[in-house]
Amino acid sequence: MALIQPAHGYAIMARVETMSDDAVRLAPGTLYGALENLVKQKLITRVADADPRRKVYQITELGYQTLAQDAERMAHLVRVFERTQGGIEK
């Protein structure tokens, strides 16, 4: 979700931290390894930037579809949990 808008590494780390209410802090090594894997899977892509030294990334259509499917899967799990809280079906 941090790449709905194009961003470079530092901005991605800051967005993740903000979006997670400071619960998740990515180390640069972790972030760039993850970005490389997401590029290989075609879930994100590098986009041009005015500063050629910066690597800027953005989610792809495939990445957005995958994100939406994962969000729906998690929402389903929450609904199942809420229905069965305490082991009692509501």
XYZ file of C-alpha atoms in Angstrom:
90
model
C 0.000 0.000 0.000
C 3.001 2.276 0.525
C 3.508 2.284 -3.260
C 0.072 3.355 -4.469
C 1.894 6.623 -5.175
C 5.458 6.445 -6.577
C 8.132 6.659 -3.909
C 11.847 6.140 -3.340
C 13.302 3.994 -0.561
C 13.409 6.548 2.230
C 9.844 7.711 1.493
C 8.644 4.096 1.482
C 10.230 3.470 4.887
C 8.587 6.633 6.258
C 5.177 5.719 4.792
C 5.306 2.199 6.217
C 6.169 3.589 9.632
C 3.338 6.136 9.472
C 0.762 3.687 8.046
C 1.576 1.157 10.781
C 1.383 3.751 13.572
C 5.100 3.210 14.210
C 4.623 -0.550 14.666
C 6.766 -1.411 11.621
C 10.188 0.068 10.970
C 12.016 -1.281 7.946
C 15.790 -1.453 7.813
C 17.228 -0.439 4.422
C 18.540 -3.958 3.774
C 15.138 -5.455 4.440
C 13.362 -2.875 2.305
C 15.602 -3.136 -0.745
C 15.539 -6.942 -0.631
C 11.741 -6.828 -0.543
C 11.611 -4.269 -3.376
C 13.858 -6.453 -5.529
C 11.587 -9.459 -4.962
C 8.445 -7.430 -5.741
C 10.009 -6.153 -8.982
C 10.907 -9.740 -9.996
C 7.291 -10.787 -9.352
C 6.103 -7.778 -11.415
C 4.050 -6.498 -8.469
C 5.915 -3.165 -8.520
C 8.029 -1.433 -11.140
C 10.684 1.238 -11.251
C 9.518 4.562 -12.659
C 11.480 7.539 -13.967
C 12.420 10.344 -11.592
C 13.882 13.801 -12.171
C 16.878 12.699 -10.110
C 18.450 9.737 -11.938
C 20.265 8.680 -8.746
C 16.972 7.843 -7.060
C 15.233 4.527 -7.525
C 11.517 5.262 -7.519
C 8.956 2.468 -7.420
C 5.213 2.189 -8.006
C 2.697 -0.620 -7.731
C 1.712 -2.302 -11.030
C -1.789 -3.318 -12.089
C -0.906 -6.911 -11.143
C 0.369 -5.657 -7.800
C -2.822 -3.712 -7.181
C -4.977 -6.726 -8.051
C -2.882 -8.922 -5.749
C -3.148 -6.330 -2.960
C -6.933 -6.117 -3.376
C -7.255 -9.922 -3.263
C -5.100 -10.084 -0.142
C -7.134 -7.306 1.525
C -10.353 -9.213 0.770
C -8.830 -12.433 2.150
C -7.852 -10.642 5.369
C -11.278 -8.974 5.651
C -12.862 -12.439 5.311
C -10.641 -13.757 8.117
C -11.722 -10.845 10.335
C -15.403 -11.567 9.591
C -14.912 -15.265 10.419
C -13.114 -14.346 13.655
C -15.844 -11.890 14.650
C -18.562 -14.482 13.928
C -16.829 -17.147 15.951
C -15.361 -15.127 18.818
C -15.040 -17.227 21.912
C -15.782 -20.365 19.922
C -19.472 -19.495 19.772
C -21.065 -18.854 16.387
C -23.122 -15.683 16.409
